[in-house]
Amino acid sequence: MFRAYGTAPVEVPDIYPWNQLFNKGFVNCNTNALQSLTQLHAAGKTTTYFAGLEEPTGLIEEPNGQMVEVHQAPPPSLSSPSRSSPHSQGSETGERYSRKVFVGGLPPDIDEDEITASFRRFGPLVVDWPHKAESKSYFPPKGYAFLLFQDESSVQQLIDACIQDDDKLYLCVSSPTIKDKPVQIRPWRLSDADFVLDASMPLDPRKTVFVGGVPRPLKAIELAMIMDRLYGGVCYAGIDTDPELKYPKGAGRVAFSNQQSYIAAISARFVQLQHGDIDKRVEVKPYVLDDQMCDECQGQRCGGKFAPFFCANVTCLQYYCEHCWATIHSRPGREFHKPLVKEGADRPRALPFRWC
């Protein structure tokens, strides 16, 4: 049984500890590699005021009833999709948090300079919020902002200064009219960007879905549990993060171990993500790769170039070059299929035209 962040117990397959490596979905038991990763993980562990951020991923109940701690496993690498997780971008340097921190519930009359002054004691920072440059406003319009620290160590200092209440962090901030108002501090832990649910299965990029509009507080483990409850067969979930600050971009990926679960997910098109305070309807699409050969001609009719189109209709689920797309989708019943292409931020996009 597995309990994660206050959710109901969920049956999950074996979850491997930190001292095991994954290479494209397979366990690598090289002794030197195991020792290196174990030392790396140990070096990155320090005590913080917010214990929940440093606790293991969860507990597994053994047959004898004993609860055993398990740590989140390092992510496997999807062989074709480009990864934007912190594990593939230098978290081995010892960093544990994104330098970008959410702060919510700010006083309505606090401006940018006052926010900066309130948090400058933790280190150099820049205050930002959505559409700040366009609006030219001095006040966060929705009562929240982002703190962009120069150094990751500043985030740890901020966490140490916070007060914990129900697994949430708070710090008192003052404005011209409100004194010592508790505001919520929400750091992003880098290891929360990836979660392996079933390490026994190799990852297949062609059984991976793109999830758009993922709420930024949602962790990979939570996304994995939600999708597994809905469709089953989840072996991996990842939260896409930006390369520089390693903060969630609002999208994720989920890899399934079987075709049935994969088809069920993409056929649904939308899914309701419900966890704690989160309740949001998000879009699910096939994860489109940009390095696949045409499944019909294997590059023979397109000069060996990679196939630009993917058909997400369950009767196809194949990659096509332009020639083969036109040929296959001129057949009755397929003329209204829409090709998907890969665009920025790994987001699949449906073309507004069809081939006849």
Coordinates of C-alpha atoms in Angstrom, one line a residue:
M1 CA 0.0 0.0 0.0
F2 CA 1.2 3.5 -0.8
R3 CA 0.2 6.7 0.8
A4 CA 1.2 10.0 -0.9
Y5 CA 0.5 13.4 0.5
G6 CA -2.7 12.6 2.3
T7 CA -4.3 10.6 -0.5
A8 CA -6.1 7.3 0.0
P9 CA -3.9 4.2 -0.1
V10 CA -3.1 3.0 -3.6
E11 CA -1.7 -0.3 -4.7
V12 CA 1.5 0.2 -6.6
P13 CA 4.2 -2.1 -8.0
D14 CA 7.7 -2.2 -6.6
I15 CA 9.3 1.3 -6.2
Y16 CA 13.1 1.2 -6.3
P17 CA 15.2 3.3 -3.9
W18 CA 17.8 5.9 -4.8
N19 CA 20.6 3.4 -4.9
Q20 CA 19.5 1.9 -8.2
L21 CA 20.0 3.5 -11.6
F22 CA 17.7 3.4 -14.6
N23 CA 18.9 3.6 -18.1
K24 CA 16.1 3.8 -20.7
G25 CA 13.8 2.0 -18.3
F26 CA 16.1 -0.9 -17.4
V27 CA 17.8 -1.3 -14.0
N28 CA 21.6 -0.9 -14.1
C29 CA 23.3 -2.7 -11.3
N30 CA 26.8 -1.6 -11.9
T31 CA 28.5 -1.4 -8.4
N32 CA 30.5 1.7 -9.0
A33 CA 27.4 3.5 -10.4
L34 CA 25.3 2.5 -7.4
Q35 CA 27.9 3.8 -5.0
S36 CA 28.3 7.1 -6.8
L37 CA 24.5 7.7 -6.9
T38 CA 24.2 6.7 -3.2
Q39 CA 26.9 9.2 -2.3
L40 CA 25.4 11.9 -4.4
H41 CA 22.0 11.5 -2.8
A42 CA 23.5 11.5 0.7
A43 CA 25.5 14.7 -0.1
G44 CA 22.4 16.5 -1.1
K45 CA 20.5 15.8 2.1
T46 CA 20.4 18.4 4.9
T47 CA 18.0 19.1 7.7
T48 CA 15.4 21.8 7.0
Y49 CA 12.7 23.4 9.0
F50 CA 10.1 22.1 6.5
A51 CA 10.5 18.4 7.2
G52 CA 8.0 17.4 4.5
L53 CA 10.3 18.6 1.8
E54 CA 13.1 16.2 2.9
E55 CA 11.1 13.2 3.8
P56 CA 11.0 10.0 1.7
T57 CA 8.5 9.8 -1.2
G58 CA 6.3 7.5 0.9
L59 CA 5.7 4.3 2.7
I60 CA 5.2 0.8 1.5
E61 CA 3.4 -1.7 3.7
E62 CA 5.1 -5.1 3.6
P63 CA 3.1 -8.4 4.0
N64 CA 4.0 -8.5 7.7
G65 CA 2.4 -5.1 8.2
Q66 CA 5.6 -3.3 8.7
M67 CA 5.8 0.2 7.0
V68 CA 9.1 0.7 5.1
E69 CA 10.3 4.0 3.9
V70 CA 11.1 4.4 0.2
H71 CA 12.8 7.2 -1.7
Q72 CA 11.9 8.6 -5.0
A73 CA 13.8 6.8 -7.8
P74 CA 16.0 8.7 -10.4
P75 CA 14.2 9.0 -13.7
P76 CA 14.7 6.8 -16.6
S77 CA 15.5 8.5 -19.9
L78 CA 13.0 8.6 -22.7
S79 CA 15.1 7.6 -25.6
S80 CA 13.6 10.0 -28.1
P81 CA 11.8 12.9 -26.4
S82 CA 14.1 15.6 -25.2
R83 CA 14.0 15.7 -21.5
S84 CA 13.5 18.9 -19.5
S85 CA 13.7 17.5 -16.1
P86 CA 16.2 18.7 -13.5
H87 CA 17.8 15.2 -13.4
S88 CA 18.9 15.6 -17.0
Q89 CA 20.1 19.2 -16.5
G90 CA 22.6 19.2 -13.7
S91 CA 20.8 18.4 -10.4
E92 CA 23.9 16.2 -9.8
T93 CA 25.6 19.5 -8.8
G94 CA 23.8 19.3 -5.4
E95 CA 20.9 21.6 -6.2
R96 CA 17.7 20.6 -4.6
Y97 CA 15.3 23.4 -5.3
S98 CA 14.4 25.6 -8.2
R99 CA 15.6 29.2 -7.8
K100 CA 12.0 30.3 -8.6
V101 CA 9.7 30.4 -5.6
F102 CA 5.9 31.1 -5.6
V103 CA 4.6 33.5 -2.9
G104 CA 0.9 33.8 -2.6
G105 CA -1.6 35.8 -0.4
L106 CA 0.3 39.0 -0.6
P107 CA -1.2 42.2 0.9
P108 CA -3.1 44.0 -1.9
D109 CA -1.2 47.2 -1.5
I110 CA 2.3 45.8 -1.5
D111 CA 4.4 46.8 -4.5
E112 CA 7.5 45.3 -6.2
D113 CA 10.0 47.3 -4.1
E114 CA 8.4 46.3 -0.9
I115 CA 8.3 42.6 -1.9
T116 CA 12.0 42.8 -2.8
A117 CA 12.8 44.4 0.5
S118 CA 10.9 41.7 2.4
F119 CA 12.9 38.9 0.9
R120 CA 16.3 40.5 0.2
R121 CA 17.7 39.2 3.5
F122 CA 17.8 35.7 1.9
G123 CA 19.9 36.8 -1.0
P124 CA 19.8 38.8 -4.3
L125 CA 16.5 38.3 -6.2
V126 CA 14.1 39.6 -8.8
V127 CA 10.4 39.8 -8.3
D128 CA 8.2 38.8 -11.2
W129 CA 4.6 37.9 -12.0
P130 CA 2.6 37.0 -15.2
H131 CA 2.4 39.7 -17.8
K132 CA 4.4 42.1 -15.6
A133 CA 6.2 43.8 -18.5
E134 CA 3.0 44.3 -20.5
S135 CA 0.9 45.6 -17.6
K136 CA 3.6 48.0 -16.3
S137 CA 2.0 47.5 -12.9
Y138 CA 3.9 48.0 -9.6
F139 CA 1.5 45.7 -7.8
P140 CA 1.0 42.0 -8.3
P141 CA -2.6 42.0 -9.8
K142 CA -3.7 38.7 -8.3
G143 CA -2.0 38.7 -4.9
Y144 CA 0.8 36.4 -5.9
A145 CA 4.3 36.8 -7.3
F146 CA 7.4 34.8 -8.1
L147 CA 10.8 35.3 -6.3
L148 CA 13.7 34.6 -8.7
F149 CA 16.8 34.2 -6.5
Q150 CA 20.3 34.4 -7.8
D151 CA 21.5 31.5 -5.8
E152 CA 19.7 28.2 -4.9
S153 CA 21.1 28.5 -1.3
S154 CA 18.8 31.5 -0.8
V155 CA 15.8 29.2 -1.2
Q156 CA 17.0 27.0 1.5
Q157 CA 17.5 30.0 3.8
L158 CA 13.9 31.1 3.0
I159 CA 12.5 27.7 3.8
D160 CA 14.4 27.6 7.1
A161 CA 12.8 30.9 8.1
C162 CA 9.3 29.8 7.3
I163 CA 6.5 28.6 9.7
Q164 CA 5.0 25.2 8.8
D165 CA 1.2 24.6 9.0
D166 CA -0.5 21.6 7.5
D167 CA 2.4 20.9 5.1
K168 CA 2.4 24.5 3.9
L169 CA 5.0 27.1 4.5
Y170 CA 4.3 30.7 5.6
L171 CA 6.3 33.8 6.2
C172 CA 5.0 37.1 7.6
V173 CA 5.2 40.1 5.3
S174 CA 4.2 43.7 5.9
S175 CA 2.8 46.4 3.6
P176 CA 2.0 50.1 4.3
T177 CA -1.4 49.2 5.7
I178 CA -1.0 45.6 6.8
K179 CA 1.5 44.4 9.3
D180 CA 2.9 40.9 9.6
K181 CA 0.5 39.2 7.1
P182 CA 1.3 35.5 6.7
V183 CA 1.9 34.7 3.0
Q184 CA 2.4 31.3 1.5
I185 CA 5.8 30.2 0.3
R186 CA 5.8 27.4 -2.2
P187 CA 9.3 26.1 -3.3
W188 CA 9.7 23.5 -6.0
R189 CA 11.9 20.5 -5.1
L190 CA 13.8 19.3 -8.2
S191 CA 13.3 15.6 -7.4
D192 CA 9.5 16.1 -7.6
A193 CA 9.8 16.5 -11.4
D194 CA 10.1 12.7 -12.0
F195 CA 8.6 9.6 -10.6
V196 CA 9.0 5.9 -11.5
L197 CA 6.0 3.9 -10.7
D198 CA 6.9 0.6 -12.3
A199 CA 10.6 0.2 -12.8
S200 CA 10.2 -3.3 -14.3
M201 CA 8.9 -1.9 -17.5
P202 CA 11.1 -0.3 -20.2
L203 CA 9.8 3.1 -21.3
D204 CA 8.2 3.2 -24.7
P205 CA 8.0 6.8 -26.1
R206 CA 5.1 5.6 -28.3
K207 CA 3.1 4.8 -25.3
T208 CA 3.7 8.2 -23.7
V209 CA 1.2 11.0 -23.5
F210 CA 1.6 14.8 -23.2
V211 CA -0.5 16.4 -20.5
G212 CA -1.1 20.1 -21.0
G213 CA -2.2 22.6 -18.4
V214 CA -0.9 20.7 -15.4
P215 CA -1.2 22.9 -12.3
R216 CA 2.3 23.9 -11.2
P217 CA 2.0 22.6 -7.6
L218 CA 1.3 19.1 -8.9
K219 CA 4.2 16.7 -8.4
A220 CA 5.2 13.9 -10.7
I221 CA 4.2 11.3 -8.1
E222 CA 0.7 12.8 -7.8
L223 CA 0.3 12.9 -11.6
A224 CA 1.4 9.3 -11.8
M225 CA -1.1 8.2 -9.2
I226 CA -4.0 10.1 -10.7
M227 CA -3.4 8.7 -14.2
D228 CA -2.8 5.2 -12.9
R229 CA -6.2 5.2 -11.0
L230 CA -7.9 6.4 -14.2
Y231 CA -6.3 4.2 -16.8
G232 CA -3.9 1.8 -15.1
G233 CA -0.5 0.7 -16.5
V234 CA 1.4 3.9 -15.6
C235 CA 5.2 3.2 -15.3
Y236 CA 6.5 6.8 -15.3
A237 CA 5.4 10.4 -14.9
G238 CA 7.4 13.6 -15.4
I239 CA 6.8 17.3 -15.0
D240 CA 8.3 19.5 -17.7
T241 CA 10.5 22.3 -16.2
D242 CA 12.2 25.2 -17.9
P243 CA 16.0 24.8 -18.5
E244 CA 17.2 27.8 -16.6
L245 CA 15.2 27.9 -13.4
K246 CA 14.0 24.3 -13.4
Y247 CA 10.5 25.4 -12.5
P248 CA 7.4 23.7 -13.8
K249 CA 6.1 24.9 -17.1
G250 CA 2.6 23.7 -16.7
A251 CA 2.9 20.4 -18.7
G252 CA 3.8 16.8 -18.1
R253 CA 4.4 13.4 -19.6
V254 CA 3.0 10.0 -18.6
A255 CA 4.4 6.7 -19.9
F256 CA 2.2 3.6 -20.0
S257 CA 3.3 0.0 -19.9
N258 CA 0.6 -1.2 -22.3
Q259 CA -1.2 -0.1 -25.4
Q260 CA -4.7 -0.4 -23.9
S261 CA -4.0 2.2 -21.2
Y262 CA -2.3 4.5 -23.7
I263 CA -5.3 4.4 -26.1
A264 CA -7.7 4.9 -23.2
A265 CA -5.9 8.0 -22.1
I266 CA -5.6 9.6 -25.6
S267 CA -9.2 8.7 -26.4
A268 CA -10.4 10.5 -23.3
R269 CA -8.7 13.7 -24.6
F270 CA -9.3 15.5 -21.3
V271 CA -8.9 14.4 -17.7
Q272 CA -9.9 16.0 -14.4
L273 CA -6.8 16.3 -12.1
Q274 CA -8.1 16.2 -8.5
H275 CA -5.6 16.2 -5.6
G276 CA -5.9 18.2 -2.4
D277 CA -6.7 21.8 -3.4
I278 CA -6.2 21.0 -7.1
D279 CA -9.2 20.4 -9.3
K280 CA -8.5 21.1 -13.0
R281 CA -9.5 19.7 -16.4
V282 CA -6.4 19.2 -18.5
E283 CA -5.8 18.0 -22.1
V284 CA -4.2 14.7 -23.0
K285 CA -2.5 14.1 -26.3
P286 CA 0.0 11.6 -27.7
Y287 CA 3.6 12.6 -27.1
V288 CA 4.8 13.4 -30.6
L289 CA 8.4 12.6 -31.5
D290 CA 10.5 14.4 -34.1
D291 CA 13.0 11.6 -34.9
Q292 CA 10.8 8.8 -36.2
M293 CA 10.8 7.3 -39.7
C294 CA 7.6 6.9 -41.7
D295 CA 5.9 3.7 -40.5
E296 CA 4.7 3.0 -44.0
C297 CA 7.7 3.5 -46.2
Q298 CA 10.6 3.6 -43.7
G299 CA 11.9 6.7 -45.4
Q300 CA 12.0 5.2 -48.9
R301 CA 9.5 7.7 -50.3
C302 CA 10.9 10.8 -48.5
G303 CA 14.6 10.6 -49.0
G304 CA 15.3 9.0 -45.6
K305 CA 13.9 12.1 -43.7
F306 CA 12.1 11.8 -40.4
A307 CA 8.3 11.7 -40.6
P308 CA 6.7 15.1 -39.9
F309 CA 3.2 13.8 -39.2
F310 CA 1.7 11.6 -36.5
C311 CA -1.9 10.3 -36.7
A312 CA -3.5 10.1 -33.3
N313 CA -6.6 8.3 -34.5
V314 CA -6.8 4.9 -32.8
T315 CA -7.1 3.3 -36.3
C316 CA -3.7 4.6 -37.2
L317 CA -1.3 5.6 -34.4
Q318 CA 1.5 5.9 -36.9
Y319 CA 4.1 8.3 -38.2
Y320 CA 3.8 9.3 -41.9
C321 CA 5.8 11.3 -44.4
E322 CA 3.9 13.7 -46.6
H323 CA 3.5 11.2 -49.4
C324 CA 2.3 8.3 -47.3
W325 CA -0.1 10.6 -45.3
A326 CA -1.7 11.6 -48.6
T327 CA -1.9 8.1 -49.8
I328 CA -3.2 6.4 -46.6
H329 CA -5.6 9.2 -45.7
S330 CA -7.3 9.4 -49.1
R331 CA -9.0 6.1 -48.2
P332 CA -12.6 6.2 -47.1
G333 CA -13.0 6.7 -43.3
R334 CA -9.6 8.3 -42.9
E335 CA -9.9 11.5 -44.9
F336 CA -10.9 13.5 -41.8
H337 CA -7.9 12.4 -39.6
K338 CA -5.8 15.3 -38.5
P339 CA -2.0 15.1 -38.4
L340 CA -0.2 16.1 -35.2
V341 CA 3.2 17.8 -35.4
K342 CA 5.7 18.6 -32.7
E343 CA 6.1 22.2 -31.8
G344 CA 7.8 24.3 -29.1
A345 CA 8.0 23.0 -25.5
D346 CA 7.3 19.5 -26.7
R347 CA 3.6 20.4 -27.2
P348 CA 1.9 18.4 -30.0
R349 CA -0.2 20.6 -32.3
A350 CA -2.9 19.6 -34.7
L351 CA -2.5 21.0 -38.2
P352 CA -5.5 23.1 -39.4
F353 CA -5.7 21.2 -42.7
R354 CA -6.1 17.7 -43.9
W355 CA -4.6 15.8 -46.9
C356 CA -7.0 14.4 -49.5

